[in-house]
Coordinates of N, CA and C and ligand atoms in Angstrom, one line a residue:
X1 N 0.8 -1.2 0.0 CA 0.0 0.0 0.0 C 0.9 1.3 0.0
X2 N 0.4 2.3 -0.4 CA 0.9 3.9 -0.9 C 0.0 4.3 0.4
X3 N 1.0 5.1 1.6 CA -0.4 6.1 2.2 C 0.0 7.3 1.9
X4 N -0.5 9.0 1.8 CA -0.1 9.9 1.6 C -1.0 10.3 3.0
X5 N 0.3 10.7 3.9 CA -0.6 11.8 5.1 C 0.3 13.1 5.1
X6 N -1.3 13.7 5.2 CA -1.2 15.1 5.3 C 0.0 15.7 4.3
X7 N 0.0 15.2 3.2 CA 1.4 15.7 2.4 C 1.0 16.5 1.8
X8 N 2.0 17.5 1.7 CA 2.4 19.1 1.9 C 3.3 19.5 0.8
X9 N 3.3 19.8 -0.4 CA 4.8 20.0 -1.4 C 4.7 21.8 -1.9
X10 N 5.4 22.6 -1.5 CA 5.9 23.8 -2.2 C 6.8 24.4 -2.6
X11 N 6.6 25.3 -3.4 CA 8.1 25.4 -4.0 C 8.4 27.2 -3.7
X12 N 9.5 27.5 -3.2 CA 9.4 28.8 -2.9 C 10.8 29.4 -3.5
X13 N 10.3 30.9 -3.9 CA 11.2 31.3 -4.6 C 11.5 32.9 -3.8
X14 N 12.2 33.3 -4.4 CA 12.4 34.9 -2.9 C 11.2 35.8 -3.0
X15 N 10.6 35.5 -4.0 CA 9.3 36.7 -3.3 C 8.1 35.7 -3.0
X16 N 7.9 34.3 -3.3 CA 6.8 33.7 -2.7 C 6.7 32.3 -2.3
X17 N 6.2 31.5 -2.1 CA 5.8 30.5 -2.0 C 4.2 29.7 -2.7
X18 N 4.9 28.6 -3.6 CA 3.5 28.1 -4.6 C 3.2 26.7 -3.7
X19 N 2.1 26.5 -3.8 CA 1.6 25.4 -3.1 C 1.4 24.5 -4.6
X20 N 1.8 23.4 -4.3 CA 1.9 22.3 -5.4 C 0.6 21.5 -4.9
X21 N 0.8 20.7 -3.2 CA 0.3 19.9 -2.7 C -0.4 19.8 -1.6
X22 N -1.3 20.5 -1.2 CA -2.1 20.9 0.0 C -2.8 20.1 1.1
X23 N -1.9 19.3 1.8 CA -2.5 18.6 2.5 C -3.1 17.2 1.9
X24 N -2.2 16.7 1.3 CA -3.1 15.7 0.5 C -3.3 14.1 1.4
X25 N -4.7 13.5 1.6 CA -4.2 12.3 2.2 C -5.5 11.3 1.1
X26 N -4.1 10.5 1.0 CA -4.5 8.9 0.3 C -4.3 7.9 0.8
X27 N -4.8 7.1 0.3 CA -4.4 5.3 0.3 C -4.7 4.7 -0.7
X28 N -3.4 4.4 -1.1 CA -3.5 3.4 -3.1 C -3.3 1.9 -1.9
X29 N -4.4 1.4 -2.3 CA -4.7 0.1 -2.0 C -4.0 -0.9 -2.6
X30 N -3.5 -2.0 -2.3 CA -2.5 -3.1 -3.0 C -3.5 -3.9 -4.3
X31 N -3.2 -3.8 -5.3 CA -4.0 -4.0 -6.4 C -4.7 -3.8 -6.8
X32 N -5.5 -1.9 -6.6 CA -6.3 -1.2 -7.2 C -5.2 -1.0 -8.4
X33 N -6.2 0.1 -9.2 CA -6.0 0.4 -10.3 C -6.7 2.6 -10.1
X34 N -5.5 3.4 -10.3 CA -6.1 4.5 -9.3 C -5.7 5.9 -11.0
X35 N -6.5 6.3 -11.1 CA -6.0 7.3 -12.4 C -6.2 8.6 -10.9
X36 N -5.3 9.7 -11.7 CA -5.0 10.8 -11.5 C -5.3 11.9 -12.4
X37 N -6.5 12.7 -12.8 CA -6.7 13.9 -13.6 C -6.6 15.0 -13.1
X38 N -6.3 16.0 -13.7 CA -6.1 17.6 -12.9 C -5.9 18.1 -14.2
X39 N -6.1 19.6 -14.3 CA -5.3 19.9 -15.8 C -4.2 20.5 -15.6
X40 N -3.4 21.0 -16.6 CA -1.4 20.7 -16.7 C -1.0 21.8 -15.4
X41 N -0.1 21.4 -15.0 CA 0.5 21.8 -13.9 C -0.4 22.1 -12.3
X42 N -1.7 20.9 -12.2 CA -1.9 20.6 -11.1 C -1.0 20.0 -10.2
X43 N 0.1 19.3 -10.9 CA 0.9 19.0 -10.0 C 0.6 17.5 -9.8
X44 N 0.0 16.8 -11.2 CA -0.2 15.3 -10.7 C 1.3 14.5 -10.7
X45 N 2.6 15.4 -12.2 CA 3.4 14.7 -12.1 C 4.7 14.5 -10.9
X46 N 4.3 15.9 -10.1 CA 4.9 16.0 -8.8 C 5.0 15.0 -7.9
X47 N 3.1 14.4 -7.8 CA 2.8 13.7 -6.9 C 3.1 12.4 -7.5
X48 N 3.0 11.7 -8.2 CA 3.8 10.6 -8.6 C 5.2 10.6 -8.5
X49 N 6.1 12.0 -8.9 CA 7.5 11.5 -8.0 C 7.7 11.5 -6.5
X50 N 6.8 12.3 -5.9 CA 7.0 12.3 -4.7 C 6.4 10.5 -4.4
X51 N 5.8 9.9 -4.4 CA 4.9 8.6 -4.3 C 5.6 7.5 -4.4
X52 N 6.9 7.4 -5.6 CA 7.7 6.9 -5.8 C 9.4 7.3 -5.4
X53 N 9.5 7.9 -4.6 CA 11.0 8.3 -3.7 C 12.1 9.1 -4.3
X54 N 11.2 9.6 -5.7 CA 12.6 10.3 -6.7 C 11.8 12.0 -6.3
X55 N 11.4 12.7 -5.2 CA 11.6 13.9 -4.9 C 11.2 14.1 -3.7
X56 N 11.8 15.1 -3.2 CA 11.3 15.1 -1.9 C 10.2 16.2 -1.5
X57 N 9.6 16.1 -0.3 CA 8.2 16.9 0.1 C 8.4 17.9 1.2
X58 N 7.9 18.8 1.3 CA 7.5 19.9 2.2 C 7.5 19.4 3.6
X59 N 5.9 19.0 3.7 CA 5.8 18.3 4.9 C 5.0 17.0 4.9
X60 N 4.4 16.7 5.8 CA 3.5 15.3 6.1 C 4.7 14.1 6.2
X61 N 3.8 13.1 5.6 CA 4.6 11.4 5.4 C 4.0 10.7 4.3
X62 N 4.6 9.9 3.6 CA 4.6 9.1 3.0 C 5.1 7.5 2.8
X63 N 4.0 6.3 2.8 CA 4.9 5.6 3.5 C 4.4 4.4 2.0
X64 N 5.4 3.7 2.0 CA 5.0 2.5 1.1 C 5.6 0.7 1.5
X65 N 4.5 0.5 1.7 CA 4.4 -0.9 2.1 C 4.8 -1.0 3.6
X66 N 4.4 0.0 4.3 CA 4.6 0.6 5.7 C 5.9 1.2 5.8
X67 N 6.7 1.4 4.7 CA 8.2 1.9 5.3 C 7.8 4.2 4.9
X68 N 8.1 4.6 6.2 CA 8.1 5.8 5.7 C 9.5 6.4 5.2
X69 N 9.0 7.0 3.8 CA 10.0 7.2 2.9 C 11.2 8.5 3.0
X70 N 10.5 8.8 4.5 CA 11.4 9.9 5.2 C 12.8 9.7 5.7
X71 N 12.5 7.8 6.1 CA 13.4 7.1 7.1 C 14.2 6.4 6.4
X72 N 13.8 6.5 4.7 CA 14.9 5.9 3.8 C 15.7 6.8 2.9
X73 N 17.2 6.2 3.3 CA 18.1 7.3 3.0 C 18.4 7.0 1.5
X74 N 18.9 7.6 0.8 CA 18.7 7.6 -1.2 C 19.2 6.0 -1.4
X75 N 20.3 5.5 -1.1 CA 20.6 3.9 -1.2 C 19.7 3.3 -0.8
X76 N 19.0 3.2 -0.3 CA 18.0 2.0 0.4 C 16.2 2.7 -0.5
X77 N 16.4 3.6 -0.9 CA 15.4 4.4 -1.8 C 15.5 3.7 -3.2
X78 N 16.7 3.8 -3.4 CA 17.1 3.3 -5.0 C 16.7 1.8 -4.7
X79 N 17.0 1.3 -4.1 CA 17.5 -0.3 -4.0 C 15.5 -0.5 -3.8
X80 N 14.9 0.0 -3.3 CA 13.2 -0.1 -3.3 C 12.7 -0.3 -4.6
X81 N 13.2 0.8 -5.0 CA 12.3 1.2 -6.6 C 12.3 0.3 -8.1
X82 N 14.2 -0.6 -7.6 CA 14.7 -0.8 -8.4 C 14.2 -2.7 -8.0
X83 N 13.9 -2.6 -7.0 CA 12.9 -4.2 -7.2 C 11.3 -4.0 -6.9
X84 N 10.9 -3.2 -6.8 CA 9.6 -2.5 -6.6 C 8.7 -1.7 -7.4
X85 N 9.5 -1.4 -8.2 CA 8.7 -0.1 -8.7 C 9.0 0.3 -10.5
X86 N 7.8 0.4 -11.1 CA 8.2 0.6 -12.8 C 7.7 1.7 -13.0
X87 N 8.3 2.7 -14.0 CA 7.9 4.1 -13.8 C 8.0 4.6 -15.5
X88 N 6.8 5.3 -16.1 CA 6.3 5.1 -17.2 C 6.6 6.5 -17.2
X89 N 7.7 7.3 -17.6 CA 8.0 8.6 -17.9 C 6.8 9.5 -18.5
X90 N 6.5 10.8 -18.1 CA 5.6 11.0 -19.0 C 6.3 11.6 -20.6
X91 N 7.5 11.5 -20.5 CA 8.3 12.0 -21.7 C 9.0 10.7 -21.8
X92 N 9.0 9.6 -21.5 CA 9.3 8.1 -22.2 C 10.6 8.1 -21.3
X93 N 11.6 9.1 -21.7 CA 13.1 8.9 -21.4 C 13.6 7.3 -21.5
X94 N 13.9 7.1 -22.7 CA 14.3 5.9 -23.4 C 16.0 6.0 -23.2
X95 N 16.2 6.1 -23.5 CA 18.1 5.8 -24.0 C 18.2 5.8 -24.7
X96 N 18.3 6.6 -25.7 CA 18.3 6.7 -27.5 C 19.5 6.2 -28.0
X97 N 20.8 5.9 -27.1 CA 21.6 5.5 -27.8 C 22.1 3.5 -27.9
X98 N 20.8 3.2 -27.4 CA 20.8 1.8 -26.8 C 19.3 1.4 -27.9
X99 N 19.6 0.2 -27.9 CA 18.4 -0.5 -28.7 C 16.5 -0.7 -28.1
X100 N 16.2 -1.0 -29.1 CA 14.7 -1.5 -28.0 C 14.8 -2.3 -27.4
X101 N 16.1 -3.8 -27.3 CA 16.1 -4.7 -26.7 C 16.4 -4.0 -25.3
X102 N 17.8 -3.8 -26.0 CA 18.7 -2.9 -24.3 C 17.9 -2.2 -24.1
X103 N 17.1 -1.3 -24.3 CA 16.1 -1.0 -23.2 C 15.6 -1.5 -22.2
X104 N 14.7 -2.4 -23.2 CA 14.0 -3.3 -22.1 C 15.0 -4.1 -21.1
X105 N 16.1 -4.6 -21.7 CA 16.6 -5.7 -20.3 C 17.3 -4.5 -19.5
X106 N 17.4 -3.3 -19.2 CA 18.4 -2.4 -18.6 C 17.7 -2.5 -17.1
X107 N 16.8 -2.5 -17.2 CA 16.4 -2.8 -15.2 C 16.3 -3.6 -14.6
X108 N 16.6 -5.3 -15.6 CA 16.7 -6.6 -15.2 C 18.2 -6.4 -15.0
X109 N 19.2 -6.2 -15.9 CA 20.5 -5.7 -15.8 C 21.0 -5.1 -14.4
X110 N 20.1 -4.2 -13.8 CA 20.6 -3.3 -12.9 C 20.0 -4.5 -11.8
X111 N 19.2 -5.0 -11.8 CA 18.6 -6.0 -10.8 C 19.9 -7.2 -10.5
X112 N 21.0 -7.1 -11.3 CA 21.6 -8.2 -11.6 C 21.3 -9.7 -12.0
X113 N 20.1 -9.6 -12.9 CA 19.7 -10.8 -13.4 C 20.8 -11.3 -14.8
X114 N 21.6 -12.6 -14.4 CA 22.0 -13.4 -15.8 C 21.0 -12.8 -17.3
X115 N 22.6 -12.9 -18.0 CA 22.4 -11.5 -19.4 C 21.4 -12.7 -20.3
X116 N 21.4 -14.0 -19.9 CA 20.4 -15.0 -21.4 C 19.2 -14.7 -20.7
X117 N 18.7 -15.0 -19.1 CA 17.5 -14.4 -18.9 C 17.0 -13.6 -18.8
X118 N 17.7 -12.5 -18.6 CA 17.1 -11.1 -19.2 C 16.7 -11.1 -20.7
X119 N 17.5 -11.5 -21.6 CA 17.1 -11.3 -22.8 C 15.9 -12.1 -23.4
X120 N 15.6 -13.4 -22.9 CA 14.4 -13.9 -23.1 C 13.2 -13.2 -22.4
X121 N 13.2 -12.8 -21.0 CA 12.3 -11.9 -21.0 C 12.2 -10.8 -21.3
X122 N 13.0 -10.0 -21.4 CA 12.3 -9.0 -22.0 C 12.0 -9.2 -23.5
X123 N 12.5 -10.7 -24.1 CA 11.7 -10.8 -25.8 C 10.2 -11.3 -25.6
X124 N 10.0 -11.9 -24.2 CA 8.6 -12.2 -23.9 C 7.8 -10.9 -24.1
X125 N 8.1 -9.5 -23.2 CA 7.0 -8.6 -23.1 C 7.7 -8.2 -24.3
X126 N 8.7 -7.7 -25.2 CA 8.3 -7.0 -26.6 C 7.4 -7.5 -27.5
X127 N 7.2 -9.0 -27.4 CA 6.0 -9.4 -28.0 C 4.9 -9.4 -27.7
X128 N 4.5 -9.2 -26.3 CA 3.4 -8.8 -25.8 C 2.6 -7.4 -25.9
X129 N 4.0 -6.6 -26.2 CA 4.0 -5.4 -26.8 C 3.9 -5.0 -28.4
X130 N 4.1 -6.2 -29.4 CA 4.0 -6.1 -30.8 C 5.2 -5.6 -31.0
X131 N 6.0 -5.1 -30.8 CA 7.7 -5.0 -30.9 C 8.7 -6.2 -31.5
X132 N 8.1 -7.2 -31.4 CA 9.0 -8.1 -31.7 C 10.0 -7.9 -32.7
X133 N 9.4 -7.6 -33.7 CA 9.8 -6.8 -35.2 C 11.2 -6.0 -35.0
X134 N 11.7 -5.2 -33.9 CA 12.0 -3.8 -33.9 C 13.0 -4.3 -32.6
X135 N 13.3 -5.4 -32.2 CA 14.2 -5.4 -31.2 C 15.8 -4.6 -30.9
X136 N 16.1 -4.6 -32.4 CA 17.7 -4.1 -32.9 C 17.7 -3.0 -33.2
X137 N 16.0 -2.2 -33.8 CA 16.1 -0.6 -33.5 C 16.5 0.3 -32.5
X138 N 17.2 1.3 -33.2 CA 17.2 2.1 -32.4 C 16.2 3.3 -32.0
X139 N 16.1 3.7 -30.6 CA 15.1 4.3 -30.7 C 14.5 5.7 -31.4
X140 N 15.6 6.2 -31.9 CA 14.9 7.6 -32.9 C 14.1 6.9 -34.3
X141 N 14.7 5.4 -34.5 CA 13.7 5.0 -35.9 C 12.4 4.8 -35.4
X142 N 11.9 4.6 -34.2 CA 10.3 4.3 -33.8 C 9.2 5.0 -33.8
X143 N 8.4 4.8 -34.1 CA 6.8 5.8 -34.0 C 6.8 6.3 -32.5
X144 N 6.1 7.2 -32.3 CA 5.9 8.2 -31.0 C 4.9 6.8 -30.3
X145 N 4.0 6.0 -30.9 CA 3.6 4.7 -30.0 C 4.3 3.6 -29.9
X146 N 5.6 3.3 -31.0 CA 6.2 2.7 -30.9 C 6.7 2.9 -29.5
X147 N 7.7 4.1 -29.0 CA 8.5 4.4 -28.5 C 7.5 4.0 -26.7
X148 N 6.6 4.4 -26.8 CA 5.6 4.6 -25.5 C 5.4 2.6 -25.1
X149 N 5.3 2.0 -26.1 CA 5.3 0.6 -26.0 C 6.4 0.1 -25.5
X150 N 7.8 0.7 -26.0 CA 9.0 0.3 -25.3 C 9.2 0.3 -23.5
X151 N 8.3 1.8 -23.6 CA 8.8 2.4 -22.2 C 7.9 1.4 -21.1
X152 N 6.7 0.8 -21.5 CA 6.0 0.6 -20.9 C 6.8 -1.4 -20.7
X153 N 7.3 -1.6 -21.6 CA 7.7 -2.4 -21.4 C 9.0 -3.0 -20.9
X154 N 9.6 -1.4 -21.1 CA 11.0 -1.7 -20.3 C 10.0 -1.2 -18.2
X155 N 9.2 -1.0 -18.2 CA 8.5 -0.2 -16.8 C 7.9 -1.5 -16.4
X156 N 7.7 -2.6 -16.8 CA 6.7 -3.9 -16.3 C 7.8 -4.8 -16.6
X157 N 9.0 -5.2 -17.6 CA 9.7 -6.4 -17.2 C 9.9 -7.3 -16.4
X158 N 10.0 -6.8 -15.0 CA 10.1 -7.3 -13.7 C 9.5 -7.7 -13.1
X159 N 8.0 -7.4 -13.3 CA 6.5 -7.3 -13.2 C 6.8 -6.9 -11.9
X160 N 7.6 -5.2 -11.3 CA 7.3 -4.7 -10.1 C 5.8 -4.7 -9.9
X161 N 5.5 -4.4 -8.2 CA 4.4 -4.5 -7.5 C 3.5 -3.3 -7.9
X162 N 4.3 -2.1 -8.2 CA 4.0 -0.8 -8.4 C 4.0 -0.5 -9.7
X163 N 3.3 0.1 -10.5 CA 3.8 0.9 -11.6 C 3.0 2.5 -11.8
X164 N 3.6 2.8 -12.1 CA 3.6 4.4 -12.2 C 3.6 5.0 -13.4
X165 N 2.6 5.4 -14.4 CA 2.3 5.6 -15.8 C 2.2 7.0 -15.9
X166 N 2.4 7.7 -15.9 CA 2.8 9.6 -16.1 C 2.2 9.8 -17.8
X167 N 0.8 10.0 -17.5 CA 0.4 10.4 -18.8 C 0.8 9.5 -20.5
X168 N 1.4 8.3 -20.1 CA 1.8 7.7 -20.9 C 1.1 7.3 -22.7
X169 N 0.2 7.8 -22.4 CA -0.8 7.7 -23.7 C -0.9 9.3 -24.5
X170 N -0.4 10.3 -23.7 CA -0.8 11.7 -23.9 C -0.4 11.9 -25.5
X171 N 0.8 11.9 -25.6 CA 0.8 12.2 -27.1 C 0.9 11.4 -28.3
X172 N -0.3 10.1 -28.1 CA -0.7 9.4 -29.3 C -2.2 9.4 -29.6
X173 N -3.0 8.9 -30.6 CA -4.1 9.6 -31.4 C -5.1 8.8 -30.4
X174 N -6.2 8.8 -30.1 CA -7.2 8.1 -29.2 C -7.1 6.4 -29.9
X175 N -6.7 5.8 -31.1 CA -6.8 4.7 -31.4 C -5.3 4.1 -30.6
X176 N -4.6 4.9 -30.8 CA -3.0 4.0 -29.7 C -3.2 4.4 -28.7
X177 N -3.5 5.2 -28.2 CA -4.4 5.4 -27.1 C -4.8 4.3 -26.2
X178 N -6.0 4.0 -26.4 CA -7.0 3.0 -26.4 C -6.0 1.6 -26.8
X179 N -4.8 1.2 -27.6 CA -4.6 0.1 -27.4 C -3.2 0.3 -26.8
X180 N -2.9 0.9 -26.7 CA -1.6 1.2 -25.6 C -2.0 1.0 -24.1
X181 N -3.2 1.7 -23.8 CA -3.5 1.5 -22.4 C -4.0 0.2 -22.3
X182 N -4.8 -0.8 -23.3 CA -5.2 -1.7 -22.7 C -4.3 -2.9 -23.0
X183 N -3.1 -2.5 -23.4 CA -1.9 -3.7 -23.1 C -1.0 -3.6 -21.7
X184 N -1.0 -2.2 -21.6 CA -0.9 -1.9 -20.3 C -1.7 -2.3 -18.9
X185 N -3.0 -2.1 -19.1 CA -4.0 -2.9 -18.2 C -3.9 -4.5 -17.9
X186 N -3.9 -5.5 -19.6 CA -4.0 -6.7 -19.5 C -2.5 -7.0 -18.6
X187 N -1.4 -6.4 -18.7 CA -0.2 -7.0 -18.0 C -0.1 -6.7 -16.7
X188 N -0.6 -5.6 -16.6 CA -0.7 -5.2 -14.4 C -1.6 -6.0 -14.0
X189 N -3.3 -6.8 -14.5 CA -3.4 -7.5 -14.2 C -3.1 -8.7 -13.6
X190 N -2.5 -9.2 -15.1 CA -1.7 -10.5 -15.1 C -0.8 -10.8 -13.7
X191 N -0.3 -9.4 -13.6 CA 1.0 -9.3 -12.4 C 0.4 -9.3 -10.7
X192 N -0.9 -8.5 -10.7 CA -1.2 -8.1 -9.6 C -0.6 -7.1 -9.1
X193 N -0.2 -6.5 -10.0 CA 0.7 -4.6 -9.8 C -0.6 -3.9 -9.1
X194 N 0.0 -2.8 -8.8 CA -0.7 -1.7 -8.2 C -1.0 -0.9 -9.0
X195 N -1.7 -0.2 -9.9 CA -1.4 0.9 -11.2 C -1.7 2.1 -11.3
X196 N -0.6 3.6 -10.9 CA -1.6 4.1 -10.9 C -0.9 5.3 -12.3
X197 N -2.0 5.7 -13.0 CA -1.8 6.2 -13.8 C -2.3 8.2 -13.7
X198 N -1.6 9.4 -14.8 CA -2.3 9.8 -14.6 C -2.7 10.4 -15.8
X199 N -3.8 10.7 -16.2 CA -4.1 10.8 -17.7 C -5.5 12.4 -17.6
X200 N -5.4 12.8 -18.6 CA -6.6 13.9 -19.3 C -7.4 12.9 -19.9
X201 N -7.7 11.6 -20.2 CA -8.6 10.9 -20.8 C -9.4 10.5 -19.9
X202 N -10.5 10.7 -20.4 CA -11.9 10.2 -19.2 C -12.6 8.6 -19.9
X203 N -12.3 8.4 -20.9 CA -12.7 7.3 -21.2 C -11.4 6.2 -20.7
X204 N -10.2 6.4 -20.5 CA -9.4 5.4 -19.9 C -9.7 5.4 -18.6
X205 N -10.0 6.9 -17.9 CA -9.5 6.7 -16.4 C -11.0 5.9 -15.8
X206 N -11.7 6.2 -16.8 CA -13.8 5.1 -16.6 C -12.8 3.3 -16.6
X207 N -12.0 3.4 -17.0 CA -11.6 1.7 -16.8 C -10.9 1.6 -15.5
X208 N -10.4 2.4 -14.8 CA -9.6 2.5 -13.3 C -10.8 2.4 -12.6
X209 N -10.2 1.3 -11.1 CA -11.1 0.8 -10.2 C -11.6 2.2 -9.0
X210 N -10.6 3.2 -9.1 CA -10.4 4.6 -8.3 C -10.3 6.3 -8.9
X211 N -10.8 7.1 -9.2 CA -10.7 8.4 -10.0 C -10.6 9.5 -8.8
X212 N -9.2 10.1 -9.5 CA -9.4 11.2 -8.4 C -8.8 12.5 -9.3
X213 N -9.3 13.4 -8.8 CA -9.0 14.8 -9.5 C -8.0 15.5 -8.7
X214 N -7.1 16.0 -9.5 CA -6.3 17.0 -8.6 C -6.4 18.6 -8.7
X215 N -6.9 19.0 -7.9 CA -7.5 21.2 -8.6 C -6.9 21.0 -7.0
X216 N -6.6 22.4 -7.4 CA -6.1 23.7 -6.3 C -5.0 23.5 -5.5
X217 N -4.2 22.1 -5.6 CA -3.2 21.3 -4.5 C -4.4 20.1 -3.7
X218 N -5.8 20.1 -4.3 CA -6.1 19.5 -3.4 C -6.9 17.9 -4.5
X219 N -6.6 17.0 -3.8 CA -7.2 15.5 -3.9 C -9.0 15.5 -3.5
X220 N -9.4 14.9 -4.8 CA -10.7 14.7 -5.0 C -11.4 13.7 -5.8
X221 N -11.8 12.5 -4.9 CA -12.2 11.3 -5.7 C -13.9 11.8 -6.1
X222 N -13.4 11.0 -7.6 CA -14.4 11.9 -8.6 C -15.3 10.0 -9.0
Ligands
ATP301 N1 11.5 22.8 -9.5 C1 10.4 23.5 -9.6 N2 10.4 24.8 -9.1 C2 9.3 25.6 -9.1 N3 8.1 25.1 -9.6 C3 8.1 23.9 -10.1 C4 9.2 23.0 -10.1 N4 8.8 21.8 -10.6 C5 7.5 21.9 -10.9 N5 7.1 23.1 -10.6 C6 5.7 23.6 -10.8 O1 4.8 22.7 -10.2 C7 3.5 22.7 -10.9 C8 3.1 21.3 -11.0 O2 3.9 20.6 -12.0 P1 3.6 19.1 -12.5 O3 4.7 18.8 -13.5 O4 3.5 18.3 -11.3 O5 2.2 19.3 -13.2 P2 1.3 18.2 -14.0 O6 0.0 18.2 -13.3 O7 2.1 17.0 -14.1 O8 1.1 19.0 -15.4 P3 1.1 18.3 -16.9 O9 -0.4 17.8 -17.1 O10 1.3 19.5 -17.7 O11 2.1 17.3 -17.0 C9 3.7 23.4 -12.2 O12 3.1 24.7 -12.1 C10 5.3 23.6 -12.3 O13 5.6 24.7 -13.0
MG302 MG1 2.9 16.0 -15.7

């Protein structure tokens, strides 16, 4: 489980202070399925780095799978995320100088998994992903859905408990859209992941078991 108490994020500059995150309290349940809408710079992508241990917060707590993330120093942070947690860039951040394959196996790699089992799975989920074709590309030759299929597949290899989707559909047409998110769905299933996404589409976030709006710094299940 994700708890967010009383969490607090601002950002201050010498004449003011902006409230990002006002008091926010949650609970992402262990195998819900939880979308996030707000419009741009509500600060949903904040709150998914804060959720996942890559920023730090104002005030409150944040605790995941009861450990508060206050009490974990950046090594024992990394070392969480990196058997725990898959994170769906909302700008992909691929490795453009590395293949589709090396993509995908780069977090089994870091996991220290043997280099022939890495490479069979991650040829598992590129076919899962319709990639099979494109393993040896590199990634500037790929479609803008191509590329989003990579990410999501180098983000679930592991089948971490958590995955964390940042707008991941935003800039493809409603038809990859629509079939990007539901390869994404069928495999957090499959896994029993946690998923929380956050998207401007109301016809995807109608498929999430939980909807919540983010306006003013403040959380509101819609
Ligand atoms: N380092 C920073 N210093 C000051 N303000 C920041 C910083 N990082 C983010 N912000 C501000 O925090 C607000 C929330 O940003 P965030 O990226 O979380 O929004 P978002 O809801 O993900 O938006 P989008 O839908 O456009 O992705 C924005 O107004 C942004 O300008
Ligand atoms: Mg964002």
């Amino acid at each position: 489980m994700i708890h967010c108490k009383n969490l607090f994020k601002s950002y201050k500059t010498s004449e003011f202070e902006e409230i990002i995150l006002n008091n926010i309290n949650l609970e992402i349940k262990d195998g819900s399925s939880v979308s996030i809408s707000g419009k741009s710079g509500s600060g949903k992508s904040t709150l998914f780095h804060i959720m996942s241990g890559l920023e730090k917060f104002t005030s409150g707590d944040v605790l995941i799978d009861g450990k508060n993330v206050k009490n974990l120093n950046d090594k024992d942070m990394s070392a969480f995320r990196k058997d725990h947690i898959g994170y769906i860039y909302q700008f992909h951040h691929l490795l453009y100088e590395f293949s589709v394959i090396e993509n995908v196996m780069m977090p089994l790699h870091i996991k220290g998994m043997n280099k022939d089992l890495a490479y069979e799975a991650s040829i598992e989920i590129l076919k899962r992903v319709a990639l099979e074709k494109r393993l040896d590309f590199n990634i500037n030759k790929l479609s803008g859905g191509e590329r989003q299929r990579v990410a999501i597949a180098r983000a679930l290899v592991g089948s971490p408990k958590y995955i964390f989707a940042d707008e991941p559909t935003g800039n493809l047409d409603k038809k990859n859209a629509l079939n990007v998110f539901s390869i994404m769905k069928e495999l957090v299933v499959e896994n029993n992941s946690t998923f929380l996404l956050a998207t401007h589409d109301s016809e995807i976030s109608n498929k999430m078991t939980h909807k919540y709006l983010l306006e003013n710094g403040e959380m509101k299940a819609i």
